[in-house]
Amino acid sequence: MLTDPASTAAAADAIWDGLPGDRYALDDRERYVESPRKSCDPGAMITYRGTKLRYSVPVTVHSAFRERLERFETVAAEVATRVYGRTPQRIRHAGGYNCRTSTGRHRGRLSEHALGNAIDIVGFDFGPAKKTDVLPADLPKPLRHGFQVRVQKHWGSSRSASAALHARFLRELTEELRDRRDIFRGLIGPADPKHADHLHFDVSPWRYVRL
Ligand SMILES: [Zn+2]
């Protein structure tokens, strides 16, 4: 029997499907709290600048989330090298730790941002190609110079060969992240109207994918 993708997505919202052995430091944290602000723990946060790749500005996250970001950087570097022949100079983000509750239908539940357990990615900045970079033969010429990839502008775009390649980069990146169950559990992108300009990644106890 064919299942309606919408109902499948809704059902997935409540399904715990962490890998066996994939225990995570924040799995047992209570998310439904009386006073969200009292539940925030700024002392558990670290300032992180990136390991494999650099962030445009340091991101504040829970110490447990750092390792997930490192894995994310490795995937982003691999996909970028495949698509553009080099890694991004900077990852542009719009915030990690933010002491607030969720909006919409999950009002009253702590946002994963309140736990420092999420990041919002706006895009990637690339520098000019170096002589030593092995560029794909079909790389559009303008992309030998520095350029920016933005979720808002390039997700699903095909206005030019360059834009179409940026769309491919974002698609392949999110597909790999979706398939890698050891990195993020929540992945939300422009399929959700509130995420038209960024990708939200978290390690909530619930698997939720809407890209
Ligand atoms: Zn977010």
mmCIF file of N, CA and C in Angstrom, residues 58-137:
data_model
loop_
_atom_site.group_PDB
_atom_site.id
_atom_site.type_symbol
_atom_site.label_atom_id
_atom_site.label_comp_id
_atom_site.label_asym_id
_atom_site.label_seq_id
_atom_site.Cartn_x
_atom_site.Cartn_y
_atom_site.Cartn_z
ATOM 1 N N PRO A 58 31.959 32.615 15.664
ATOM 2 C CA PRO A 58 31.891 31.440 16.540
ATOM 3 C C PRO A 58 30.444 31.137 16.919
ATOM 4 N N VAL A 59 30.158 29.865 17.092
ATOM 5 C CA VAL A 59 28.791 29.458 17.439
ATOM 6 C C VAL A 59 28.801 28.922 18.872
ATOM 7 N N THR A 60 27.772 29.304 19.642
ATOM 8 C CA THR A 60 27.645 28.844 21.022
ATOM 9 C C THR A 60 26.730 27.622 21.035
ATOM 10 N N VAL A 61 27.262 26.485 21.496
ATOM 11 C CA VAL A 61 26.482 25.240 21.521
ATOM 12 C C VAL A 61 26.832 24.435 22.768
ATOM 13 N N HIS A 62 26.004 23.438 23.083
ATOM 14 C CA HIS A 62 26.299 22.513 24.174
ATOM 15 C C HIS A 62 27.564 21.723 23.820
ATOM 16 N N SER A 63 28.346 21.399 24.848
ATOM 17 C CA SER A 63 29.609 20.713 24.571
ATOM 18 C C SER A 63 29.383 19.387 23.831
ATOM 19 N N ALA A 64 28.225 18.717 24.064
ATOM 20 C CA ALA A 64 27.957 17.435 23.398
ATOM 21 C C ALA A 64 27.692 17.601 21.898
ATOM 22 N N PHE A 65 27.238 18.782 21.513
ATOM 23 C CA PHE A 65 26.859 19.022 20.109
ATOM 24 C C PHE A 65 28.091 19.253 19.226
ATOM 25 N N ARG A 66 29.181 19.587 19.868
ATOM 26 C CA ARG A 66 30.400 19.923 19.133
ATOM 27 C C ARG A 66 30.841 18.787 18.194
ATOM 28 N N GLU A 67 30.813 17.560 18.723
ATOM 29 C CA GLU A 67 31.268 16.434 17.910
ATOM 30 C C GLU A 67 30.381 16.255 16.674
ATOM 31 N N ARG A 68 29.071 16.520 16.824
ATOM 32 C CA ARG A 68 28.158 16.416 15.679
ATOM 33 C C ARG A 68 28.497 17.464 14.627
ATOM 34 N N LEU A 69 28.877 18.641 15.094
ATOM 35 C CA LEU A 69 29.271 19.692 14.144
ATOM 36 C C LEU A 69 30.547 19.306 13.398
ATOM 37 N N GLU A 70 31.458 18.659 14.102
ATOM 38 C CA GLU A 70 32.691 18.223 13.426
ATOM 39 C C GLU A 70 32.358 17.240 12.300
ATOM 40 N N ARG A 71 31.445 16.301 12.587
ATOM 41 C CA ARG A 71 31.054 15.332 11.545
ATOM 42 C C ARG A 71 30.354 16.049 10.386
ATOM 43 N N PHE A 72 29.517 17.028 10.737
ATOM 44 C CA PHE A 72 28.836 17.832 9.709
ATOM 45 C C PHE A 72 29.864 18.531 8.814
ATOM 46 N N GLU A 73 30.893 19.095 9.434
ATOM 47 C CA GLU A 73 31.928 19.792 8.651
ATOM 48 C C GLU A 73 32.628 18.828 7.694
ATOM 49 N N THR A 74 32.882 17.619 8.154
ATOM 50 C CA THR A 74 33.545 16.631 7.295
ATOM 51 C C THR A 74 32.682 16.320 6.076
ATOM 52 N N VAL A 75 31.384 16.134 6.292
ATOM 53 C CA VAL A 75 30.479 15.860 5.170
ATOM 54 C C VAL A 75 30.417 17.068 4.237
ATOM 55 N N ALA A 76 30.294 18.269 4.804
ATOM 56 C CA ALA A 76 30.208 19.477 3.972
ATOM 57 C C ALA A 76 31.491 19.637 3.141
ATOM 58 N N ALA A 77 32.638 19.342 3.742
ATOM 59 C CA ALA A 77 33.906 19.461 3.023
ATOM 60 C C ALA A 77 33.972 18.453 1.865
ATOM 61 N N GLU A 78 33.499 17.232 2.127
ATOM 62 C CA GLU A 78 33.536 16.192 1.083
ATOM 63 C C GLU A 78 32.608 16.537 -0.082
ATOM 64 N N VAL A 79 31.385 16.954 0.242
ATOM 65 C CA VAL A 79 30.427 17.272 -0.825
ATOM 66 C C VAL A 79 30.922 18.486 -1.615
ATOM 67 N N ALA A 80 31.449 19.486 -0.925
ATOM 68 C CA ALA A 80 31.948 20.687 -1.608
ATOM 69 C C ALA A 80 33.115 20.351 -2.531
ATOM 70 N N THR A 81 33.990 19.467 -2.088
ATOM 71 C CA THR A 81 35.137 19.092 -2.918
ATOM 72 C C THR A 81 34.670 18.371 -4.177
ATOM 73 N N ARG A 82 33.649 17.543 -4.011
ATOM 74 C CA ARG A 82 33.091 16.822 -5.162
ATOM 75 C C ARG A 82 32.432 17.796 -6.149
ATOM 76 N N VAL A 83 31.704 18.773 -5.633
ATOM 77 C CA VAL A 83 30.914 19.662 -6.485
ATOM 78 C C VAL A 83 31.754 20.817 -7.033
ATOM 79 N N TYR A 84 32.605 21.400 -6.190
ATOM 80 C CA TYR A 84 33.329 22.622 -6.577
ATOM 81 C C TYR A 84 34.839 22.444 -6.675
ATOM 82 N N GLY A 85 35.347 21.296 -6.258
ATOM 83 C CA GLY A 85 36.792 21.084 -6.297
ATOM 84 C C GLY A 85 37.536 21.715 -5.130
ATOM 85 N N ARG A 86 36.808 22.184 -4.128
ATOM 86 C CA ARG A 86 37.442 22.757 -2.936
ATOM 87 C C ARG A 86 36.428 22.890 -1.799
ATOM 88 N N THR A 87 36.977 23.143 -0.604
ATOM 89 C CA THR A 87 36.113 23.253 0.573
ATOM 90 C C THR A 87 35.733 24.718 0.820
ATOM 91 N N PRO A 88 34.604 24.955 1.505
ATOM 92 C CA PRO A 88 34.228 26.344 1.798
ATOM 93 C C PRO A 88 35.186 26.991 2.804
ATOM 94 N N GLN A 89 35.379 28.295 2.639
ATOM 95 C CA GLN A 89 36.217 29.041 3.596
ATOM 96 C C GLN A 89 35.470 29.269 4.894
ATOM 97 N N ARG A 90 34.166 29.506 4.784
ATOM 98 C CA ARG A 90 33.363 29.809 5.966
ATOM 99 C C ARG A 90 31.975 29.179 5.849
ATOM 100 N N ILE A 91 31.487 28.687 6.992
ATOM 101 C CA ILE A 91 30.086 28.287 7.099
ATOM 102 C C ILE A 91 29.338 29.457 7.728
ATOM 103 N N ARG A 92 28.303 29.906 7.067
ATOM 104 C CA ARG A 92 27.501 31.010 7.614
ATOM 105 C C ARG A 92 26.359 30.433 8.445
ATOM 106 N N HIS A 93 26.308 30.809 9.709
ATOM 107 C CA HIS A 93 25.208 30.320 10.544
ATOM 108 C C HIS A 93 24.447 31.494 11.138
ATOM 109 N N ALA A 94 23.232 31.194 11.618
ATOM 110 C CA ALA A 94 22.389 32.237 12.209
ATOM 111 C C ALA A 94 22.070 31.892 13.648
ATOM 112 N N GLY A 95 22.963 31.141 14.285
ATOM 113 C CA GLY A 95 22.772 30.920 15.710
ATOM 114 C C GLY A 95 22.721 29.468 16.130
ATOM 115 N N GLY A 96 23.219 29.214 17.330
ATOM 116 C CA GLY A 96 23.160 27.908 17.979
ATOM 117 C C GLY A 96 22.305 28.028 19.222
ATOM 118 N N TYR A 97 22.962 28.208 20.391
ATOM 119 C CA TYR A 97 22.248 28.346 21.660
ATOM 120 C C TYR A 97 21.363 29.587 21.658
ATOM 121 N N ASN A 98 20.113 29.390 22.079
ATOM 122 C CA ASN A 98 19.159 30.492 22.170
ATOM 123 C C ASN A 98 18.063 30.049 23.131
ATOM 124 N N CYS A 99 17.998 30.673 24.296
ATOM 125 C CA CYS A 99 17.089 30.219 25.351
ATOM 126 C C CYS A 99 15.646 30.591 25.026
ATOM 127 N N ARG A 100 14.936 29.685 24.369
ATOM 128 C CA ARG A 100 13.544 29.969 23.986
ATOM 129 C C ARG A 100 12.765 28.673 23.833
ATOM 130 N N THR A 101 11.456 28.797 23.787
ATOM 131 C CA THR A 101 10.622 27.623 23.523
ATOM 132 C C THR A 101 10.372 27.519 22.025
ATOM 133 N N SER A 102 9.854 26.381 21.619
ATOM 134 C CA SER A 102 9.493 26.199 20.220
ATOM 135 C C SER A 102 8.285 27.060 19.897
ATOM 136 N N THR A 103 8.150 27.351 18.622
ATOM 137 C CA THR A 103 6.975 28.099 18.188
ATOM 138 C C THR A 103 5.991 27.121 17.554
ATOM 139 N N GLY A 104 4.818 27.623 17.182
ATOM 140 C CA GLY A 104 3.848 26.795 16.465
ATOM 141 C C GLY A 104 3.263 25.707 17.338
ATOM 142 N N ARG A 105 3.113 24.527 16.745
ATOM 143 C CA ARG A 105 2.361 23.478 17.430
ATOM 144 C C ARG A 105 3.127 22.880 18.600
ATOM 145 N N HIS A 106 4.413 23.175 18.705
ATOM 146 C CA HIS A 106 5.179 22.637 19.836
ATOM 147 C C HIS A 106 5.395 23.691 20.916
ATOM 148 N N ARG A 107 4.528 24.690 20.938
ATOM 149 C CA ARG A 107 4.633 25.727 21.956
ATOM 150 C C ARG A 107 4.697 25.093 23.347
ATOM 151 N N GLY A 108 5.599 25.561 24.154
ATOM 152 C CA GLY A 108 5.720 24.994 25.501
ATOM 153 C C GLY A 108 6.830 23.967 25.593
ATOM 154 N N ARG A 109 7.238 23.459 24.449
ATOM 155 C CA ARG A 109 8.376 22.536 24.460
ATOM 156 C C ARG A 109 9.652 23.346 24.275
ATOM 157 N N LEU A 110 10.678 22.955 24.974
ATOM 158 C CA LEU A 110 11.951 23.656 24.800
ATOM 159 C C LEU A 110 12.428 23.489 23.365
ATOM 160 N N SER A 111 12.848 24.573 22.769
ATOM 161 C CA SER A 111 13.509 24.468 21.467
ATOM 162 C C SER A 111 14.846 23.767 21.665
ATOM 163 N N GLU A 112 15.273 23.004 20.685
ATOM 164 C CA GLU A 112 16.613 22.397 20.792
ATOM 165 C C GLU A 112 17.681 23.494 20.871
ATOM 166 N N HIS A 113 17.365 24.658 20.348
ATOM 167 C CA HIS A 113 18.302 25.791 20.480
ATOM 168 C C HIS A 113 18.496 26.164 21.950
ATOM 169 N N ALA A 114 17.466 25.991 22.769
ATOM 170 C CA ALA A 114 17.554 26.333 24.196
ATOM 171 C C ALA A 114 18.512 25.395 24.927
ATOM 172 N N LEU A 115 18.758 24.225 24.335
ATOM 173 C CA LEU A 115 19.701 23.264 24.912
ATOM 174 C C LEU A 115 21.084 23.395 24.274
ATOM 175 N N GLY A 116 21.217 24.306 23.336
ATOM 176 C CA GLY A 116 22.486 24.419 22.597
ATOM 177 C C GLY A 116 22.681 23.219 21.694
ATOM 178 N N ASN A 117 21.561 22.603 21.306
ATOM 179 C CA ASN A 117 21.585 21.319 20.602
ATOM 180 C C ASN A 117 21.119 21.472 19.157
ATOM 181 N N ALA A 118 21.309 22.647 18.585
ATOM 182 C CA ALA A 118 20.846 22.914 17.222
ATOM 183 C C ALA A 118 21.662 24.041 16.615
ATOM 184 N N ILE A 119 21.676 24.047 15.286
ATOM 185 C CA ILE A 119 22.333 25.144 14.560
ATOM 186 C C ILE A 119 21.505 25.480 13.327
ATOM 187 N N ASP A 120 21.485 26.754 12.978
ATOM 188 C CA ASP A 120 20.806 27.208 11.764
ATOM 189 C C ASP A 120 21.865 27.623 10.756
ATOM 190 N N ILE A 121 21.858 26.951 9.616
ATOM 191 C CA ILE A 121 22.861 27.217 8.578
ATOM 192 C C ILE A 121 22.237 28.064 7.470
ATOM 193 N N VAL A 122 22.864 29.195 7.199
ATOM 194 C CA VAL A 122 22.360 30.127 6.194
ATOM 195 C C VAL A 122 23.029 29.896 4.840
ATOM 196 N N GLY A 123 24.283 29.485 4.863
ATOM 197 C CA GLY A 123 24.978 29.252 3.602
ATOM 198 C C GLY A 123 26.462 28.992 3.799
ATOM 199 N N PHE A 124 27.194 29.090 2.697
ATOM 200 C CA PHE A 124 28.628 28.776 2.679
ATOM 201 C C PHE A 124 29.345 29.792 1.802
ATOM 202 N N ASP A 125 30.518 30.221 2.253
ATOM 203 C CA ASP A 125 31.336 31.153 1.461
ATOM 204 C C ASP A 125 32.567 30.421 0.939
ATOM 205 N N PHE A 126 32.805 30.554 -0.345
ATOM 206 C CA PHE A 126 33.961 29.905 -0.967
ATOM 207 C C PHE A 126 34.952 30.958 -1.441
ATOM 208 N N GLY A 127 36.224 30.665 -1.273
ATOM 209 C CA GLY A 127 37.268 31.543 -1.790
ATOM 210 C C GLY A 127 37.622 31.153 -3.213
ATOM 211 N N PRO A 128 38.501 31.929 -3.858
ATOM 212 C CA PRO A 128 38.929 31.591 -5.216
ATOM 213 C C PRO A 128 39.680 30.255 -5.240
ATOM 214 N N ALA A 129 39.589 29.560 -6.367
ATOM 215 C CA ALA A 129 40.294 28.284 -6.491
ATOM 216 C C ALA A 129 41.797 28.521 -6.475
ATOM 217 N N LYS A 130 42.502 27.600 -5.840
ATOM 218 C CA LYS A 130 43.973 27.666 -5.859
ATOM 219 C C LYS A 130 44.495 26.840 -7.034
ATOM 220 N N LYS A 131 45.726 27.113 -7.408
ATOM 221 C CA LYS A 131 46.321 26.375 -8.534
ATOM 222 C C LYS A 131 46.343 24.874 -8.267
ATOM 223 N N THR A 132 46.457 24.531 -6.981
ATOM 224 C CA THR A 132 46.577 23.116 -6.630
ATOM 225 C C THR A 132 45.220 22.407 -6.552
ATOM 226 N N ASP A 133 44.111 23.162 -6.569
ATOM 227 C CA ASP A 133 42.787 22.530 -6.504
ATOM 228 C C ASP A 133 42.503 21.765 -7.789
ATOM 229 N N VAL A 134 41.927 20.590 -7.649
ATOM 230 C CA VAL A 134 41.522 19.818 -8.823
ATOM 231 C C VAL A 134 40.042 20.120 -9.077
ATOM 232 N N LEU A 135 39.794 20.994 -10.048
ATOM 233 C CA LEU A 135 38.419 21.442 -10.286
ATOM 234 C C LEU A 135 37.690 20.493 -11.222
ATOM 235 N N PRO A 136 36.383 20.285 -11.011
ATOM 236 C CA PRO A 136 35.611 19.466 -11.950
ATOM 237 C C PRO A 136 35.691 20.083 -13.350
ATOM 238 N N ALA A 137 35.773 19.247 -14.365
ATOM 239 C CA ALA A 137 35.953 19.734 -15.739
ATOM 240 C C ALA A 137 34.806 20.650 -16.174
#
